[in-house]
Amino acid sequence: MNNDTKTAIQSIEWRDDHVRILDQTYLPGREVYSDIRDVGRMWEAIKKLRIRGAPAIGIAAAYGFYLGIKELSENSFQSFFIEVERVAEYLESARPTAVNLHWALHRLKTTIKAHKDKDISELKEIVLKTAKTIHDEDKRTCKKIGENGVNLITEGDRILTHCNTGSLATGQYGTALSVIFHAHEKNKDIRVWVDETRPLLQGSRLTAWELMNAEIPMTLITDSTAGSLMRRGEVDKVIVGSDHVAANGDVANKIGTYPLAVLAKENKIPFYVAVPFSTIDMELQEGDNIPIEVREEDEITRFNDSEVAPKKAEAYNPAFDITPHRYVTAFITEKGLIEPPFDEHFKTLVK
Ligand SMILES: CSC[C@H]1O[C@H](OP(=O)(O)O)[C@H](O)[C@@H]1O
């Protein structure tokens, strides 16, 4: 797929000495770019979903980690590494579910330890270089996910997707949306049902924006419409992303994914999860052990500064749910399609 403007959206990029993000809280109405020069601003950007989506969060955390250590003045490795751990812990506190944030920080700390004989200024440059590598790797991975998934798509497919898994959520192309971009590129005449994805509307605000930019036919629906479309035979495939996959194939993804998976199975519709292989956490045996982020109640009770519920109404706002692996038809990864039994097949693919 060529790197044309339709998929060349950069949600995040390193600019000389700082990070520039496309602040997704302003989309689709305004394209607002912010320059982030310190780890505190990056923590806030991740927490407030100015930059969001599991892979993009990992990339943002990697750059944020460099911003957090570049001014450290420790002159011994031991005291430097104590501060490094503190910066990593701070960034990890921004959002708990996306495994990419955690493995990116783990990779950077491991890299520092592997070069402990170097002087501190060299270590800092190695961290920046590694952050850029994580970013570039993600672009290649997401392109490959699209290439590996496109043959699942048949002429005229009506594909339902949830939340936003496009270039905005990754280094570029996306995961589930990468499959859709690639299928469109191959003129497969697809149409996309876009779940609005309450409460923060990543579907209506972000996925609709990306698909319309790419001139891919789409129809926006409320989350509660998906089931009846499936029952009426108007959905051919469901493709979603994921923030964390357990070693048995259980999937953590945006809240509302589990009911889609159950409805897909009930209506005999293939349900695919498109992820970088690094999202699969072989250290965590099953989905119920994945930490689920619970966000502020006012994301449900208010929207655009207006009340959509009575004052003081109690609300419960989990950002993710768990889909048991029995509802997943296959995973689409940069290593290829992975079918059940997932635990066994994951083990054969781990490096
Ligand atoms: C390509 S991963 C996208 C993944 O992240 C989203 O969560 P959030 O918008 O809260 O960062 C959602 O779970 C998507 O599937």
Short mmCIF file of C-alpha atoms and ligand atoms in Angstrom, two decimals:
data_model
loop_
_atom_site.label_atom_id
_atom_site.label_comp_id
_atom_site.label_asym_id
_atom_site.label_seq_id
_atom_site.Cartn_x
_atom_site.Cartn_y
_atom_site.Cartn_z
CA MET A 1 0.00 0.00 0.00
CA ASN A 2 1.55 3.29 -0.93
CA ASN A 3 2.20 5.86 1.73
CA ASP A 4 -0.33 8.30 0.36
CA THR A 5 -1.96 11.16 2.23
CA LYS A 6 -5.03 9.02 2.98
CA THR A 7 -3.14 6.88 5.44
CA ALA A 8 -0.19 9.15 6.10
CA ILE A 9 -1.82 10.69 9.17
CA GLN A 10 0.86 10.98 11.87
CA SER A 11 -0.73 10.97 15.32
CA ILE A 12 2.75 11.39 16.82
CA GLU A 13 6.18 12.39 15.58
CA TRP A 14 9.59 13.33 17.06
CA ARG A 15 10.61 16.87 16.07
CA ASP A 16 14.30 17.73 16.80
CA ASP A 17 13.99 18.01 20.60
CA HIS A 18 10.30 17.38 21.36
CA VAL A 19 7.26 15.32 20.43
CA ARG A 20 4.46 16.66 18.27
CA ILE A 21 1.06 14.99 18.65
CA LEU A 22 -2.21 15.44 16.84
CA ASP A 23 -4.49 16.11 19.83
CA GLN A 24 -7.33 13.66 19.21
CA THR A 25 -9.67 15.31 21.70
CA TYR A 26 -10.29 18.09 19.13
CA LEU A 27 -11.16 15.72 16.24
CA PRO A 28 -13.11 15.63 14.01
CA GLY A 29 -13.84 19.33 14.18
CA ARG A 30 -10.29 20.68 14.43
CA GLU A 31 -6.82 19.33 13.69
CA VAL A 32 -4.85 20.72 16.63
CA TYR A 33 -1.16 19.82 17.02
CA SER A 34 0.60 20.07 20.39
CA ASP A 35 4.33 20.16 21.12
CA ILE A 36 5.24 18.09 24.18
CA ARG A 37 8.57 18.92 25.82
CA ASP A 38 8.33 17.23 29.22
CA VAL A 39 7.24 13.92 30.69
CA GLY A 40 4.45 15.52 32.72
CA ARG A 41 2.77 16.84 29.56
CA MET A 42 3.12 13.41 27.96
CA TRP A 43 1.58 11.73 31.00
CA GLU A 44 -1.39 14.12 30.75
CA ALA A 45 -1.72 13.60 26.99
CA ILE A 46 -1.92 9.83 27.45
CA LYS A 47 -4.29 10.09 30.43
CA LYS A 48 -6.65 12.46 28.60
CA LEU A 49 -6.53 10.45 25.34
CA ARG A 50 -4.97 13.33 23.41
CA ILE A 51 -2.79 10.49 22.13
CA ARG A 52 -4.50 7.11 22.40
CA GLY A 53 -4.69 3.60 21.03
CA ALA A 54 -2.45 0.85 22.37
CA PRO A 55 0.46 1.11 19.87
CA ALA A 56 0.40 4.93 19.86
CA ILE A 57 0.43 4.90 23.67
CA GLY A 58 3.54 2.69 23.58
CA ILE A 59 5.28 5.07 21.16
CA ALA A 60 4.22 8.11 23.22
CA ALA A 61 5.48 6.50 26.43
CA ALA A 62 8.83 5.76 24.79
CA TYR A 63 9.32 9.39 23.76
CA GLY A 64 7.93 10.56 27.11
CA PHE A 65 10.47 8.36 28.88
CA TYR A 66 13.29 10.07 26.97
CA LEU A 67 11.86 13.50 27.84
CA GLY A 68 11.79 12.37 31.47
CA ILE A 69 15.43 11.24 31.62
CA LYS A 70 17.20 13.63 29.25
CA GLU A 71 17.79 16.31 31.91
CA LEU A 72 18.80 13.88 34.69
CA SER A 73 22.11 14.99 36.18
CA GLU A 74 23.05 11.80 38.03
CA ASN A 75 26.65 10.82 37.35
CA SER A 76 26.63 7.21 38.56
CA PHE A 77 24.75 4.46 36.75
CA GLN A 78 23.12 3.31 39.99
CA SER A 79 21.66 6.71 40.88
CA PHE A 80 20.73 7.32 37.22
CA PHE A 81 18.87 4.02 37.03
CA ILE A 82 16.94 4.76 40.22
CA GLU A 83 15.62 7.90 38.53
CA VAL A 84 14.96 5.97 35.33
CA GLU A 85 12.76 3.53 37.23
CA ARG A 86 10.88 6.46 38.75
CA VAL A 87 10.17 7.98 35.33
CA ALA A 88 8.97 4.63 33.99
CA GLU A 89 6.71 4.08 37.00
CA TYR A 90 5.23 7.57 36.54
CA LEU A 91 4.40 6.94 32.88
CA GLU A 92 2.98 3.48 33.65
CA SER A 93 0.48 5.15 35.99
CA ALA A 94 -1.14 7.03 33.07
CA ARG A 95 -3.21 4.09 31.79
CA PRO A 96 -3.06 0.44 32.98
CA THR A 97 -4.57 -1.69 30.21
CA ALA A 98 -2.60 -1.21 26.98
CA VAL A 99 0.29 -3.66 27.23
CA ASN A 100 2.25 -1.60 24.65
CA LEU A 101 2.90 1.15 27.21
CA HIS A 102 4.38 -1.35 29.63
CA TRP A 103 6.47 -3.33 27.17
CA ALA A 104 7.87 -0.16 25.55
CA LEU A 105 9.09 1.08 28.95
CA HIS A 106 10.40 -2.38 29.84
CA ARG A 107 12.30 -2.50 26.54
CA LEU A 108 13.88 0.91 27.21
CA LYS A 109 14.96 -0.02 30.74
CA THR A 110 16.38 -3.31 29.46
CA THR A 111 18.27 -1.42 26.76
CA ILE A 112 19.77 0.93 29.36
CA LYS A 113 20.88 -1.99 31.51
CA ALA A 114 22.42 -3.69 28.47
CA HIS A 115 24.61 -0.59 27.95
CA LYS A 116 25.40 0.15 31.59
CA ASP A 117 29.08 0.52 30.79
CA LYS A 118 28.41 3.58 28.62
CA ASP A 119 28.43 7.11 29.99
CA ILE A 120 25.12 8.68 30.95
CA SER A 121 24.91 11.05 27.97
CA GLU A 122 25.42 8.13 25.60
CA LEU A 123 22.70 6.17 27.42
CA LYS A 124 20.28 9.03 26.88
CA GLU A 125 20.99 9.06 23.16
CA ILE A 126 20.51 5.28 23.02
CA VAL A 127 17.09 5.71 24.65
CA LEU A 128 16.01 8.28 22.04
CA LYS A 129 17.27 6.05 19.25
CA THR A 130 15.34 3.09 20.69
CA ALA A 131 12.16 5.17 21.00
CA LYS A 132 12.46 6.08 17.32
CA THR A 133 13.03 2.41 16.49
CA ILE A 134 9.87 1.43 18.40
CA HIS A 135 8.00 4.04 16.37
CA ASP A 136 9.37 2.86 13.01
CA GLU A 137 8.83 -0.80 13.88
CA ASP A 138 5.19 -0.08 14.64
CA LYS A 139 4.62 1.49 11.22
CA ARG A 140 6.08 -1.60 9.52
CA THR A 141 4.13 -3.95 11.81
CA CYS A 142 0.81 -2.25 11.13
CA LYS A 143 1.39 -2.26 7.38
CA LYS A 144 2.12 -6.00 7.58
CA ILE A 145 -1.05 -6.61 9.63
CA GLY A 146 -3.03 -5.02 6.80
CA GLU A 147 -1.23 -7.09 4.18
CA ASN A 148 -1.81 -10.29 6.16
CA GLY A 149 -5.47 -9.57 6.78
CA VAL A 150 -6.55 -8.36 3.36
CA ASN A 151 -7.05 -11.86 1.95
CA LEU A 152 -9.70 -12.52 4.58
CA ILE A 153 -11.83 -9.82 2.98
CA THR A 154 -14.06 -10.81 0.07
CA GLU A 155 -15.64 -8.64 -2.61
CA GLY A 156 -18.43 -6.48 -1.24
CA ASP A 157 -17.86 -7.34 2.42
CA ARG A 158 -19.68 -5.25 4.98
CA ILE A 159 -17.23 -5.01 7.87
CA LEU A 160 -18.19 -3.83 11.34
CA THR A 161 -15.55 -2.25 13.54
CA HIS A 162 -15.50 -0.78 17.05
CA CYS A 163 -13.57 2.15 18.49
CA ASN A 164 -10.60 3.52 16.52
CA THR A 165 -7.75 1.32 15.36
CA GLY A 166 -6.34 3.43 12.54
CA SER A 167 -3.31 5.64 11.97
CA LEU A 168 -4.49 7.74 14.91
CA ALA A 169 -4.10 4.76 17.26
CA THR A 170 -0.73 3.59 15.93
CA GLY A 171 2.46 4.73 14.22
CA GLN A 172 0.57 4.57 10.91
CA TYR A 173 -2.05 2.51 9.03
CA GLY A 174 -3.48 0.97 12.21
CA THR A 175 -4.49 -2.56 13.06
CA ALA A 176 -8.10 -3.45 12.20
CA LEU A 177 -8.30 -0.33 10.05
CA SER A 178 -5.07 -1.32 8.31
CA VAL A 179 -6.89 -4.42 7.02
CA ILE A 180 -9.74 -2.17 5.86
CA PHE A 181 -7.38 0.37 4.21
CA HIS A 182 -5.59 -2.45 2.39
CA ALA A 183 -8.86 -4.09 1.27
CA HIS A 184 -10.07 -0.76 -0.10
CA GLU A 185 -6.73 -0.27 -1.87
CA LYS A 186 -7.33 -3.62 -3.59
CA ASN A 187 -10.76 -2.41 -4.76
CA LYS A 188 -12.64 -5.03 -2.79
CA ASP A 189 -15.68 -2.74 -2.78
CA ILE A 190 -16.09 -2.92 1.00
CA ARG A 191 -18.34 -0.91 3.23
CA VAL A 192 -17.72 -0.27 6.93
CA TRP A 193 -20.23 -0.13 9.76
CA VAL A 194 -18.66 2.18 12.34
CA ASP A 195 -19.77 1.80 15.95
CA GLU A 196 -19.86 5.26 17.51
CA THR A 197 -18.22 3.75 20.63
CA ARG A 198 -19.61 5.44 23.71
CA PRO A 199 -18.67 7.19 25.88
CA LEU A 200 -15.73 8.99 24.18
CA LEU A 201 -16.94 8.29 20.62
CA GLN A 202 -13.63 7.08 19.14
CA GLY A 203 -15.72 5.56 16.33
CA SER A 204 -17.85 8.54 15.31
CA ARG A 205 -15.10 11.13 15.99
CA LEU A 206 -12.00 9.28 14.81
CA THR A 207 -12.74 6.19 12.71
CA ALA A 208 -15.37 8.00 10.64
CA TRP A 209 -12.83 10.82 10.13
CA GLU A 210 -10.10 8.43 8.99
CA LEU A 211 -12.38 6.44 6.66
CA MET A 212 -13.88 9.56 5.08
CA ASN A 213 -10.37 10.97 4.58
CA ALA A 214 -9.54 7.72 2.79
CA GLU A 215 -12.84 7.86 0.84
CA ILE A 216 -13.89 4.45 2.14
CA PRO A 217 -17.70 3.99 2.21
CA MET A 218 -18.86 3.90 5.83
CA THR A 219 -22.03 4.17 7.84
CA LEU A 220 -22.05 5.38 11.42
CA ILE A 221 -24.25 3.45 13.86
CA THR A 222 -24.94 3.58 17.56
CA ASP A 223 -23.29 0.82 19.56
CA SER A 224 -26.71 -0.67 20.25
CA THR A 225 -27.51 -0.99 16.52
CA ALA A 226 -24.77 -3.55 15.77
CA GLY A 227 -26.72 -6.59 17.01
CA SER A 228 -29.78 -6.04 14.86
CA LEU A 229 -27.63 -5.47 11.76
CA MET A 230 -25.96 -8.83 12.44
CA ARG A 231 -29.30 -10.60 12.95
CA ARG A 232 -30.56 -9.14 9.66
CA GLY A 233 -27.53 -10.54 7.82
CA GLU A 234 -26.07 -7.10 7.07
CA VAL A 235 -22.65 -7.73 8.58
CA ASP A 236 -20.17 -10.10 6.91
CA LYS A 237 -17.19 -9.71 9.27
CA VAL A 238 -16.29 -8.00 12.52
CA ILE A 239 -12.69 -6.75 12.88
CA VAL A 240 -11.49 -5.03 16.04
CA GLY A 241 -8.18 -4.15 17.68
CA SER A 242 -6.97 -4.93 21.18
CA ASP A 243 -5.02 -3.35 23.99
CA HIS A 244 -3.93 -6.56 25.68
CA VAL A 245 -4.23 -10.22 24.71
CA ALA A 246 -3.69 -12.94 27.30
CA ALA A 247 -1.60 -16.06 26.61
CA ASN A 248 -4.80 -18.09 26.12
CA GLY A 249 -6.19 -15.64 23.54
CA ASP A 250 -8.61 -13.73 25.78
CA VAL A 251 -8.88 -10.15 24.47
CA ALA A 252 -9.05 -6.83 26.30
CA ASN A 253 -10.48 -4.17 24.04
CA LYS A 254 -12.70 -1.10 24.12
CA ILE A 255 -15.84 -1.55 26.20
CA GLY A 256 -18.57 -2.96 24.00
CA THR A 257 -16.31 -5.48 22.25
CA TYR A 258 -17.50 -8.48 24.27
CA PRO A 259 -21.17 -8.09 23.30
CA LEU A 260 -20.12 -7.71 19.65
CA ALA A 261 -18.18 -10.98 19.87
CA VAL A 262 -21.10 -12.86 21.44
CA LEU A 263 -23.51 -11.46 18.84
CA ALA A 264 -21.10 -12.37 16.03
CA LYS A 265 -20.91 -15.95 17.26
CA GLU A 266 -24.70 -16.12 17.65
CA ASN A 267 -25.09 -14.94 14.05
CA LYS A 268 -22.23 -17.06 12.67
CA ILE A 269 -20.16 -14.03 11.65
CA PRO A 270 -16.33 -14.25 11.73
CA PHE A 271 -14.84 -12.13 14.54
CA TYR A 272 -11.21 -11.10 13.95
CA VAL A 273 -8.79 -9.32 16.27
CA ALA A 274 -6.00 -7.40 14.54
CA VAL A 275 -2.98 -6.84 16.75
CA PRO A 276 0.78 -6.46 16.72
CA PHE A 277 2.20 -9.72 18.11
CA SER A 278 3.74 -7.62 20.92
CA THR A 279 0.18 -7.04 22.27
CA ILE A 280 0.05 -10.73 23.17
CA ASP A 281 1.19 -11.05 26.77
CA MET A 282 2.65 -14.51 27.32
CA GLU A 283 3.25 -13.68 30.99
CA LEU A 284 -0.47 -13.33 31.70
CA GLN A 285 -2.44 -16.55 31.45
CA GLU A 286 -6.02 -15.36 31.08
CA GLY A 287 -8.05 -12.27 30.35
CA ASP A 288 -9.53 -11.77 33.80
CA ASN A 289 -6.02 -10.94 35.00
CA ILE A 290 -5.75 -7.98 32.58
CA PRO A 291 -6.08 -4.68 34.51
CA ILE A 292 -9.16 -2.81 33.28
CA GLU A 293 -8.98 0.98 33.39
CA VAL A 294 -12.01 2.57 35.05
CA ARG A 295 -12.34 6.20 33.99
CA GLU A 296 -14.15 9.24 35.36
CA GLU A 297 -17.93 9.08 35.75
CA ASP A 298 -18.40 12.44 34.01
CA GLU A 299 -17.25 10.93 30.70
CA ILE A 300 -20.68 9.23 30.81
CA THR A 301 -22.80 11.82 32.59
CA ARG A 302 -21.57 14.79 30.53
CA PHE A 303 -20.68 15.39 26.89
CA ASN A 304 -19.21 18.56 25.38
CA ASP A 305 -19.86 20.40 28.65
CA SER A 306 -23.52 19.56 28.72
CA GLU A 307 -25.26 17.25 31.15
CA VAL A 308 -26.59 14.02 29.65
CA ALA A 309 -27.60 12.61 33.05
CA PRO A 310 -29.05 14.05 36.26
CA LYS A 311 -26.58 15.84 38.51
CA LYS A 312 -24.89 13.46 40.95
CA ALA A 313 -26.06 10.40 38.96
CA GLU A 314 -23.71 7.55 39.77
CA ALA A 315 -21.95 6.09 36.72
CA TYR A 316 -19.54 3.18 36.10
CA ASN A 317 -17.09 3.79 33.27
CA PRO A 318 -14.78 0.84 32.50
CA ALA A 319 -12.78 1.70 29.35
CA PHE A 320 -12.32 -1.94 28.32
CA ASP A 321 -13.92 -5.35 28.53
CA ILE A 322 -12.68 -8.91 28.15
CA THR A 323 -13.70 -11.19 25.29
CA PRO A 324 -13.02 -14.87 26.03
CA HIS A 325 -10.93 -16.49 23.31
CA ARG A 326 -13.75 -18.90 22.34
CA TYR A 327 -15.43 -15.98 20.57
CA VAL A 328 -12.37 -15.11 18.47
CA THR A 329 -12.18 -16.61 14.97
CA ALA A 330 -8.54 -15.64 14.43
CA PHE A 331 -5.91 -13.05 15.25
CA ILE A 332 -4.45 -11.01 12.39
CA THR A 333 -0.83 -10.16 13.19
CA GLU A 334 2.33 -9.13 11.34
CA LYS A 335 3.42 -12.77 11.71
CA GLY A 336 0.30 -13.94 9.87
CA LEU A 337 -3.12 -15.28 10.85
CA ILE A 338 -3.27 -17.15 14.14
CA GLU A 339 -6.12 -19.63 14.57
CA PRO A 340 -7.14 -21.71 17.58
CA PRO A 341 -5.75 -23.27 19.71
CA PHE A 342 -4.32 -19.83 20.41
CA ASP A 343 -2.21 -20.75 23.43
CA GLU A 344 -0.34 -23.42 21.50
CA HIS A 345 0.03 -21.33 18.35
CA PHE A 346 1.20 -18.26 20.32
CA LYS A 347 3.92 -20.38 21.91
CA THR A 348 5.22 -21.51 18.53
CA LEU A 349 5.46 -17.89 17.35
CA VAL A 350 7.14 -16.33 20.39
CA LYS A 351 10.78 -15.50 19.47
C1 LIG B 1 -4.88 -0.15 17.69
S1 LIG B 1 -5.24 -0.35 19.35
C2 LIG B 1 -6.65 0.63 19.50
C3 LIG B 1 -7.41 0.28 20.74
O1 LIG B 1 -7.23 1.32 21.71
C4 LIG B 1 -8.49 1.84 22.00
O2 LIG B 1 -8.60 2.26 23.32
P1 LIG B 1 -8.44 3.84 23.68
O3 LIG B 1 -9.14 4.61 22.62
O4 LIG B 1 -9.09 3.92 25.04
O5 LIG B 1 -6.94 4.08 23.72
C5 LIG B 1 -9.43 0.71 21.71
O6 LIG B 1 -9.42 -0.27 22.73
C6 LIG B 1 -8.86 0.19 20.44
O7 LIG B 1 -9.25 -1.08 20.05
#
